PDB file of C-alpha atoms in Angstrom:
ATOM      1  CA  UNK A   1       0.000   0.000   0.000  1.00 56.00           C
ATOM      2  CA  UNK A   2       1.425   3.404  -0.971  1.00 73.00           C
ATOM      3  CA  UNK A   3       1.788   6.171   1.597  1.00 79.00           C
ATOM      4  CA  UNK A   4      -1.138   8.067   0.070  1.00 91.00           C
ATOM      5  CA  UNK A   5      -3.309   4.968   0.028  1.00 92.00           C
ATOM      6  CA  UNK A   6      -2.636   4.628   3.728  1.00 90.00           C
ATOM      7  CA  UNK A   7      -4.021   8.102   4.284  1.00 90.00           C
ATOM      8  CA  UNK A   8      -7.301   7.136   2.616  1.00 92.00           C
ATOM      9  CA  UNK A   9      -7.472   3.946   4.664  1.00 92.00           C
ATOM     10  CA  UNK A  10      -6.872   5.951   7.822  1.00 91.00           C
ATOM     11  CA  UNK A  11      -9.611   8.360   6.795  1.00 91.00           C
ATOM     12  CA  UNK A  12     -12.170   5.590   6.275  1.00 94.00           C
ATOM     13  CA  UNK A  13     -11.332   4.063   9.640  1.00 95.00           C
ATOM     14  CA  UNK A  14     -11.603   7.444  11.341  1.00 91.00           C
ATOM     15  CA  UNK A  15     -14.948   8.262   9.711  1.00 93.00           C
ATOM     16  CA  UNK A  16     -16.349   4.853  10.648  1.00 93.00           C
ATOM     17  CA  UNK A  17     -15.266   5.234  14.284  1.00 92.00           C
ATOM     18  CA  UNK A  18     -16.910   8.661  14.496  1.00 89.00           C
ATOM     19  CA  UNK A  19     -20.118   7.356  12.905  1.00 93.00           C
ATOM     20  CA  UNK A  20     -20.259   4.441  15.326  1.00 92.00           C
ATOM     21  CA  UNK A  21     -20.135   6.863  18.251  1.00 89.00           C
ATOM     22  CA  UNK A  22     -22.632   9.304  16.719  1.00 89.00           C
ATOM     23  CA  UNK A  23     -24.473   8.161  13.560  1.00 91.00           C
ATOM     24  CA  UNK A  24     -25.697  11.719  12.870  1.00 86.00           C
ATOM     25  CA  UNK A  25     -22.356  13.437  13.458  1.00 87.00           C
ATOM     26  CA  UNK A  26     -21.470  14.176   9.831  1.00 89.00           C
ATOM     27  CA  UNK A  27     -24.999  15.133   8.788  1.00 86.00           C
ATOM     28  CA  UNK A  28     -25.111  17.648  11.632  1.00 82.00           C
ATOM     29  CA  UNK A  29     -21.619  18.877  10.813  1.00 83.00           C
ATOM     30  CA  UNK A  30     -22.554  19.447   7.163  1.00 84.00           C
ATOM     31  CA  UNK A  31     -25.418  21.720   8.149  1.00 78.00           C
ATOM     32  CA  UNK A  32     -23.656  24.033  10.559  1.00 74.00           C
ATOM     33  CA  UNK A  33     -20.363  25.489  11.709  1.00 79.00           C
ATOM     34  CA  UNK A  34     -20.588  27.233  15.060  1.00 87.00           C
ATOM     35  CA  UNK A  35     -17.193  27.189  16.766  1.00 94.00           C
ATOM     36  CA  UNK A  36     -16.608  29.406  19.771  1.00 97.00           C
ATOM     37  CA  UNK A  37     -12.852  29.496  19.261  1.00 98.00           C
ATOM     38  CA  UNK A  38     -10.389  30.729  16.659  1.00 98.00           C
ATOM     39  CA  UNK A  39      -6.999  29.056  17.073  1.00 98.00           C
ATOM     40  CA  UNK A  40      -4.002  30.843  15.568  1.00 98.00           C
ATOM     41  CA  UNK A  41      -1.127  28.410  15.819  1.00 98.00           C
ATOM     42  CA  UNK A  42       2.117  27.194  14.309  1.00 98.00           C
ATOM     43  CA  UNK A  43       2.264  24.951  11.238  1.00 97.00           C
ATOM     44  CA  UNK A  44       4.477  22.491  13.132  1.00 96.00           C
ATOM     45  CA  UNK A  45       3.168  18.955  12.546  1.00 94.00           C
ATOM     46  CA  UNK A  46       3.660  18.124  16.236  1.00 94.00           C
ATOM     47  CA  UNK A  47       1.001  20.637  17.306  1.00 95.00           C
ATOM     48  CA  UNK A  48      -2.439  19.295  16.224  1.00 93.00           C
ATOM     49  CA  UNK A  49      -4.879  21.999  17.296  1.00 95.00           C
ATOM     50  CA  UNK A  50      -8.108  20.016  17.795  1.00 94.00           C
ATOM     51  CA  UNK A  51      -6.425  17.109  19.553  1.00 93.00           C
ATOM     52  CA  UNK A  52      -4.509  19.288  22.017  1.00 95.00           C
ATOM     53  CA  UNK A  53      -7.704  20.775  23.421  1.00 96.00           C
ATOM     54  CA  UNK A  54      -9.904  17.700  22.886  1.00 94.00           C
ATOM     55  CA  UNK A  55     -12.343  19.314  20.458  1.00 92.00           C
ATOM     56  CA  UNK A  56     -14.127  17.682  17.525  1.00 86.00           C
ATOM     57  CA  UNK A  57     -14.336  18.971  13.948  1.00 87.00           C
ATOM     58  CA  UNK A  58     -16.641  21.972  13.864  1.00 90.00           C
ATOM     59  CA  UNK A  59     -15.674  23.167  17.348  1.00 93.00           C
ATOM     60  CA  UNK A  60     -12.414  24.974  16.540  1.00 95.00           C
ATOM     61  CA  UNK A  61     -11.753  27.376  13.662  1.00 97.00           C
ATOM     62  CA  UNK A  62      -8.048  27.173  12.808  1.00 97.00           C
ATOM     63  CA  UNK A  63      -5.389  29.294  11.159  1.00 98.00           C
ATOM     64  CA  UNK A  64      -1.782  28.086  11.140  1.00 98.00           C
ATOM     65  CA  UNK A  65       1.469  29.482   9.809  1.00 98.00           C
ATOM     66  CA  UNK A  66       5.183  29.263  10.550  1.00 98.00           C
ATOM     67  CA  UNK A  67       5.750  30.488  14.137  1.00 98.00           C
ATOM     68  CA  UNK A  68       2.117  31.585  14.674  1.00 98.00           C
ATOM     69  CA  UNK A  69       2.748  35.107  13.382  1.00 98.00           C
ATOM     70  CA  UNK A  70      -0.042  37.692  13.095  1.00 98.00           C
ATOM     71  CA  UNK A  71       0.827  40.479  10.669  1.00 97.00           C
ATOM     72  CA  UNK A  72      -1.472  43.375   9.806  1.00 96.00           C
ATOM     73  CA  UNK A  73      -0.362  42.993   6.172  1.00 96.00           C
ATOM     74  CA  UNK A  74      -1.127  39.248   5.994  1.00 97.00           C
ATOM     75  CA  UNK A  75      -4.467  39.123   4.187  1.00 97.00           C
ATOM     76  CA  UNK A  76      -4.747  35.381   4.799  1.00 97.00           C
ATOM     77  CA  UNK A  77      -4.636  35.676   8.575  1.00 98.00           C
ATOM     78  CA  UNK A  78      -6.685  38.877   8.652  1.00 98.00           C
ATOM     79  CA  UNK A  79      -9.358  37.285   6.428  1.00 98.00           C
ATOM     80  CA  UNK A  80      -9.566  34.291   8.746  1.00 98.00           C
ATOM     81  CA  UNK A  81      -9.948  36.630  11.718  1.00 98.00           C
ATOM     82  CA  UNK A  82     -12.621  38.676   9.962  1.00 98.00           C
ATOM     83  CA  UNK A  83     -14.671  35.602   9.050  1.00 98.00           C
ATOM     84  CA  UNK A  84     -14.279  34.094  12.511  1.00 98.00           C
ATOM     85  CA  UNK A  85     -15.250  37.295  14.335  1.00 98.00           C
ATOM     86  CA  UNK A  86     -17.839  38.859  12.022  1.00 98.00           C
ATOM     87  CA  UNK A  87     -19.521  35.769  10.578  1.00 96.00           C
ATOM     88  CA  UNK A  88     -18.939  32.887  12.988  1.00 96.00           C
ATOM     89  CA  UNK A  89     -19.047  35.167  16.052  1.00 97.00           C
ATOM     90  CA  UNK A  90     -16.322  33.289  17.900  1.00 98.00           C
ATOM     91  CA  UNK A  91     -15.959  34.284  21.539  1.00 98.00           C
ATOM     92  CA  UNK A  92     -12.269  33.518  21.900  1.00 98.00           C
ATOM     93  CA  UNK A  93      -9.175  34.017  19.756  1.00 98.00           C
ATOM     94  CA  UNK A  94      -6.341  31.855  21.047  1.00 98.00           C
ATOM     95  CA  UNK A  95      -2.800  32.512  19.831  1.00 98.00           C
ATOM     96  CA  UNK A  96      -0.861  29.338  20.597  1.00 98.00           C
ATOM     97  CA  UNK A  97       2.874  28.949  20.237  1.00 98.00           C
ATOM     98  CA  UNK A  98       4.992  26.025  21.318  1.00 98.00           C
ATOM     99  CA  UNK A  99       8.324  25.502  23.002  1.00 98.00           C
ATOM    100  CA  UNK A 100      11.150  24.508  20.687  1.00 97.00           C
ATOM    101  CA  UNK A 101       9.581  26.338  17.744  1.00 98.00           C
ATOM    102  CA  UNK A 102      11.842  25.999  14.701  1.00 97.00           C
ATOM    103  CA  UNK A 103      10.639  29.298  13.256  1.00 97.00           C
ATOM    104  CA  UNK A 104      11.460  31.225  16.408  1.00 98.00           C
ATOM    105  CA  UNK A 105      14.824  29.478  16.626  1.00 98.00           C
ATOM    106  CA  UNK A 106      15.613  30.403  13.011  1.00 97.00           C
ATOM    107  CA  UNK A 107      14.773  34.040  13.739  1.00 97.00           C
ATOM    108  CA  UNK A 108      17.313  34.020  16.580  1.00 97.00           C
ATOM    109  CA  UNK A 109      20.179  32.879  14.333  1.00 95.00           C
ATOM    110  CA  UNK A 110      22.358  35.070  12.076  1.00 93.00           C
ATOM    111  CA  UNK A 111      22.398  32.573   9.205  1.00 93.00           C
ATOM    112  CA  UNK A 112      19.928  32.799   6.346  1.00 93.00           C
ATOM    113  CA  UNK A 113      17.346  30.076   5.782  1.00 90.00           C
ATOM    114  CA  UNK A 114      15.511  31.332   2.695  1.00 94.00           C
ATOM    115  CA  UNK A 115      12.224  33.045   1.897  1.00 95.00           C
ATOM    116  CA  UNK A 116      10.982  32.289   5.408  1.00 95.00           C
ATOM    117  CA  UNK A 117      13.532  34.819   6.735  1.00 95.00           C
ATOM    118  CA  UNK A 118      11.276  37.599   5.453  1.00 96.00           C
ATOM    119  CA  UNK A 119       8.273  36.049   7.183  1.00 97.00           C
ATOM    120  CA  UNK A 120      10.174  35.756  10.460  1.00 97.00           C
ATOM    121  CA  UNK A 121      11.652  39.262  10.366  1.00 97.00           C
ATOM    122  CA  UNK A 122       9.339  40.632  13.061  1.00 97.00           C
ATOM    123  CA  UNK A 123      10.434  37.840  15.413  1.00 98.00           C
ATOM    124  CA  UNK A 124      14.091  38.627  14.682  1.00 97.00           C
ATOM    125  CA  UNK A 125      13.373  42.272  15.542  1.00 98.00           C
ATOM    126  CA  UNK A 126      11.679  41.177  18.765  1.00 98.00           C
ATOM    127  CA  UNK A 127      14.696  39.035  19.640  1.00 98.00           C
ATOM    128  CA  UNK A 128      17.048  41.998  19.360  1.00 97.00           C
ATOM    129  CA  UNK A 129      14.648  44.245  21.281  1.00 97.00           C
ATOM    130  CA  UNK A 130      14.580  41.740  24.142  1.00 97.00           C
ATOM    131  CA  UNK A 131      18.278  40.845  24.095  1.00 97.00           C
ATOM    132  CA  UNK A 132      19.103  42.418  27.480  1.00 96.00           C
ATOM    133  CA  UNK A 133      16.387  40.252  29.068  1.00 95.00           C
ATOM    134  CA  UNK A 134      17.490  37.137  27.208  1.00 97.00           C
ATOM    135  CA  UNK A 135      21.271  37.552  27.521  1.00 96.00           C
ATOM    136  CA  UNK A 136      21.619  36.069  31.052  1.00 97.00           C
ATOM    137  CA  UNK A 137      19.794  32.871  30.044  1.00 97.00           C
ATOM    138  CA  UNK A 138      21.319  29.706  28.616  1.00 97.00           C
ATOM    139  CA  UNK A 139      20.504  28.956  24.926  1.00 96.00           C
ATOM    140  CA  UNK A 140      17.578  26.607  25.656  1.00 97.00           C
ATOM    141  CA  UNK A 141      16.045  29.039  28.138  1.00 98.00           C
ATOM    142  CA  UNK A 142      16.505  31.844  25.619  1.00 98.00           C
ATOM    143  CA  UNK A 143      14.555  29.882  23.017  1.00 98.00           C
ATOM    144  CA  UNK A 144      11.811  28.974  25.479  1.00 97.00           C
ATOM    145  CA  UNK A 145      11.425  32.592  26.572  1.00 98.00           C
ATOM    146  CA  UNK A 146      11.451  33.841  22.981  1.00 98.00           C
ATOM    147  CA  UNK A 147       8.650  31.403  22.127  1.00 98.00           C
ATOM    148  CA  UNK A 148       6.626  32.944  24.963  1.00 98.00           C
ATOM    149  CA  UNK A 149       7.503  36.519  23.999  1.00 98.00           C
ATOM    150  CA  UNK A 150       6.494  35.805  20.415  1.00 98.00           C
ATOM    151  CA  UNK A 151       3.037  34.654  21.539  1.00 98.00           C
ATOM    152  CA  UNK A 152       2.660  37.760  23.693  1.00 98.00           C
ATOM    153  CA  UNK A 153       3.622  39.952  20.724  1.00 98.00           C
ATOM    154  CA  UNK A 154       1.143  38.226  18.411  1.00 98.00           C
ATOM    155  CA  UNK A 155      -1.645  38.615  20.986  1.00 98.00           C
ATOM    156  CA  UNK A 156      -0.927  42.346  20.938  1.00 98.00           C
ATOM    157  CA  UNK A 157      -1.098  42.336  17.140  1.00 98.00           C
ATOM    158  CA  UNK A 158      -4.483  40.598  17.238  1.00 98.00           C
ATOM    159  CA  UNK A 159      -5.912  43.095  19.713  1.00 98.00           C
ATOM    160  CA  UNK A 160      -4.718  46.025  17.606  1.00 97.00           C
ATOM    161  CA  UNK A 161      -6.644  44.786  14.562  1.00 97.00           C
ATOM    162  CA  UNK A 162      -9.720  46.836  13.571  1.00 97.00           C
ATOM    163  CA  UNK A 163     -11.559  43.517  13.227  1.00 98.00           C
ATOM    164  CA  UNK A 164     -11.222  42.816  16.941  1.00 98.00           C
ATOM    165  CA  UNK A 165     -11.678  46.383  18.121  1.00 98.00           C
ATOM    166  CA  UNK A 166     -14.811  46.868  16.020  1.00 98.00           C
ATOM    167  CA  UNK A 167     -16.276  43.759  17.637  1.00 98.00           C
ATOM    168  CA  UNK A 168     -15.672  45.343  21.022  1.00 98.00           C
ATOM    169  CA  UNK A 169     -17.250  48.595  19.802  1.00 97.00           C
ATOM    170  CA  UNK A 170     -20.365  46.573  18.884  1.00 96.00           C
ATOM    171  CA  UNK A 171     -20.459  45.054  22.339  1.00 97.00           C
ATOM    172  CA  UNK A 172     -19.660  41.623  20.943  1.00 98.00           C
ATOM    173  CA  UNK A 173     -18.121  39.330  23.579  1.00 98.00           C
ATOM    174  CA  UNK A 174     -14.598  38.517  22.421  1.00 98.00           C
ATOM    175  CA  UNK A 175     -11.447  37.672  24.350  1.00 98.00           C
ATOM    176  CA  UNK A 176      -7.921  37.214  22.999  1.00 98.00           C
ATOM    177  CA  UNK A 177      -5.621  34.774  24.789  1.00 98.00           C
ATOM    178  CA  UNK A 178      -2.007  33.672  24.600  1.00 98.00           C
ATOM    179  CA  UNK A 179      -1.170  29.996  25.211  1.00 98.00           C
ATOM    180  CA  UNK A 180       1.989  27.972  24.730  1.00 98.00           C
ATOM    181  CA  UNK A 181       2.241  24.233  24.214  1.00 98.00           C
ATOM    182  CA  UNK A 182       4.917  21.933  25.561  1.00 97.00           C
ATOM    183  CA  UNK A 183       5.784  19.268  23.004  1.00 95.00           C
ATOM    184  CA  UNK A 184       7.733  17.337  25.654  1.00 95.00           C
ATOM    185  CA  UNK A 185       4.752  16.904  27.993  1.00 96.00           C
ATOM    186  CA  UNK A 186       1.677  17.775  25.885  1.00 95.00           C
ATOM    187  CA  UNK A 187       0.562  20.490  28.300  1.00 97.00           C
ATOM    188  CA  UNK A 188      -0.858  23.904  27.445  1.00 97.00           C
ATOM    189  CA  UNK A 189       0.198  26.918  29.492  1.00 97.00           C
ATOM    190  CA  UNK A 190      -1.804  30.128  29.758  1.00 98.00           C
ATOM    191  CA  UNK A 191       0.609  33.059  29.517  1.00 98.00           C
ATOM    192  CA  UNK A 192      -1.812  35.338  31.360  1.00 98.00           C
ATOM    193  CA  UNK A 193      -2.151  38.005  28.678  1.00 98.00           C
ATOM    194  CA  UNK A 194      -5.910  37.786  28.016  1.00 98.00           C
ATOM    195  CA  UNK A 195      -7.498  40.959  26.630  1.00 98.00           C
ATOM    196  CA  UNK A 196     -11.284  41.313  26.321  1.00 98.00           C
ATOM    197  CA  UNK A 197     -11.834  45.040  25.844  1.00 97.00           C
ATOM    198  CA  UNK A 198     -10.087  48.043  24.300  1.00 96.00           C
ATOM    199  CA  UNK A 199      -9.579  49.726  27.661  1.00 96.00           C
ATOM    200  CA  UNK A 200      -6.894  47.130  28.425  1.00 97.00           C
ATOM    201  CA  UNK A 201      -4.798  48.363  25.508  1.00 97.00           C
ATOM    202  CA  UNK A 202      -2.283  51.210  25.646  1.00 95.00           C
ATOM    203  CA  UNK A 203      -4.102  54.341  24.561  1.00 95.00           C
ATOM    204  CA  UNK A 204      -2.052  54.760  21.370  1.00 96.00           C
ATOM    205  CA  UNK A 205      -3.380  51.426  20.052  1.00 96.00           C
ATOM    206  CA  UNK A 206      -7.083  52.101  20.653  1.00 96.00           C
ATOM    207  CA  UNK A 207      -9.141  52.777  17.562  1.00 95.00           C
ATOM    208  CA  UNK A 208     -12.257  54.915  17.552  1.00 95.00           C
ATOM    209  CA  UNK A 209     -15.518  53.372  16.307  1.00 92.00           C
ATOM    210  CA  UNK A 210     -16.020  53.448  12.515  1.00 87.00           C
ATOM    211  CA  UNK A 211     -18.057  56.367  11.215  1.00 81.00           C
TER     212      UNK A 211
END
């Protein structure tokens, strides 16, 4: 059996196991999508979003990219956020990084990797901004802390988006969180940077309601 054939066999087995547990699962899933969560995570294959938090298909809206970066110029990520917030009415946006992130590690090194260097440039800038904090740490601790700082930075970028702030202006319940995942133990950690209203932001980042 080829590798791709194995994927189809795995799919059939998975679908059958789900149907045995709930015969109407897929018919219900086809008729609605009502997740309460948007997960913005890393593309790393070791970080499967739904499985980490024990949610089924349809319960978690997901966007993933290298090093869980949120850029105001990234129309892909911003479109996902807009659909999740304005159409699906998610109540939580969860930015989730992970320890040992290869993207973050690459951004901390002077050597070039390729096109991804451009994508990771904001993390490289963050690394240099935080160097005095990171300098006393050993290399592994530096990487771990940078993975956390990157999540915190991306949470800030999410909260500064007009998409999120306009939801708050409408009185729509929406909270933005920063989590980090430990590949070595499978545990999620809340970084304690939850923001659920514009008043929590520095004044220079608050946007007035649209006219």
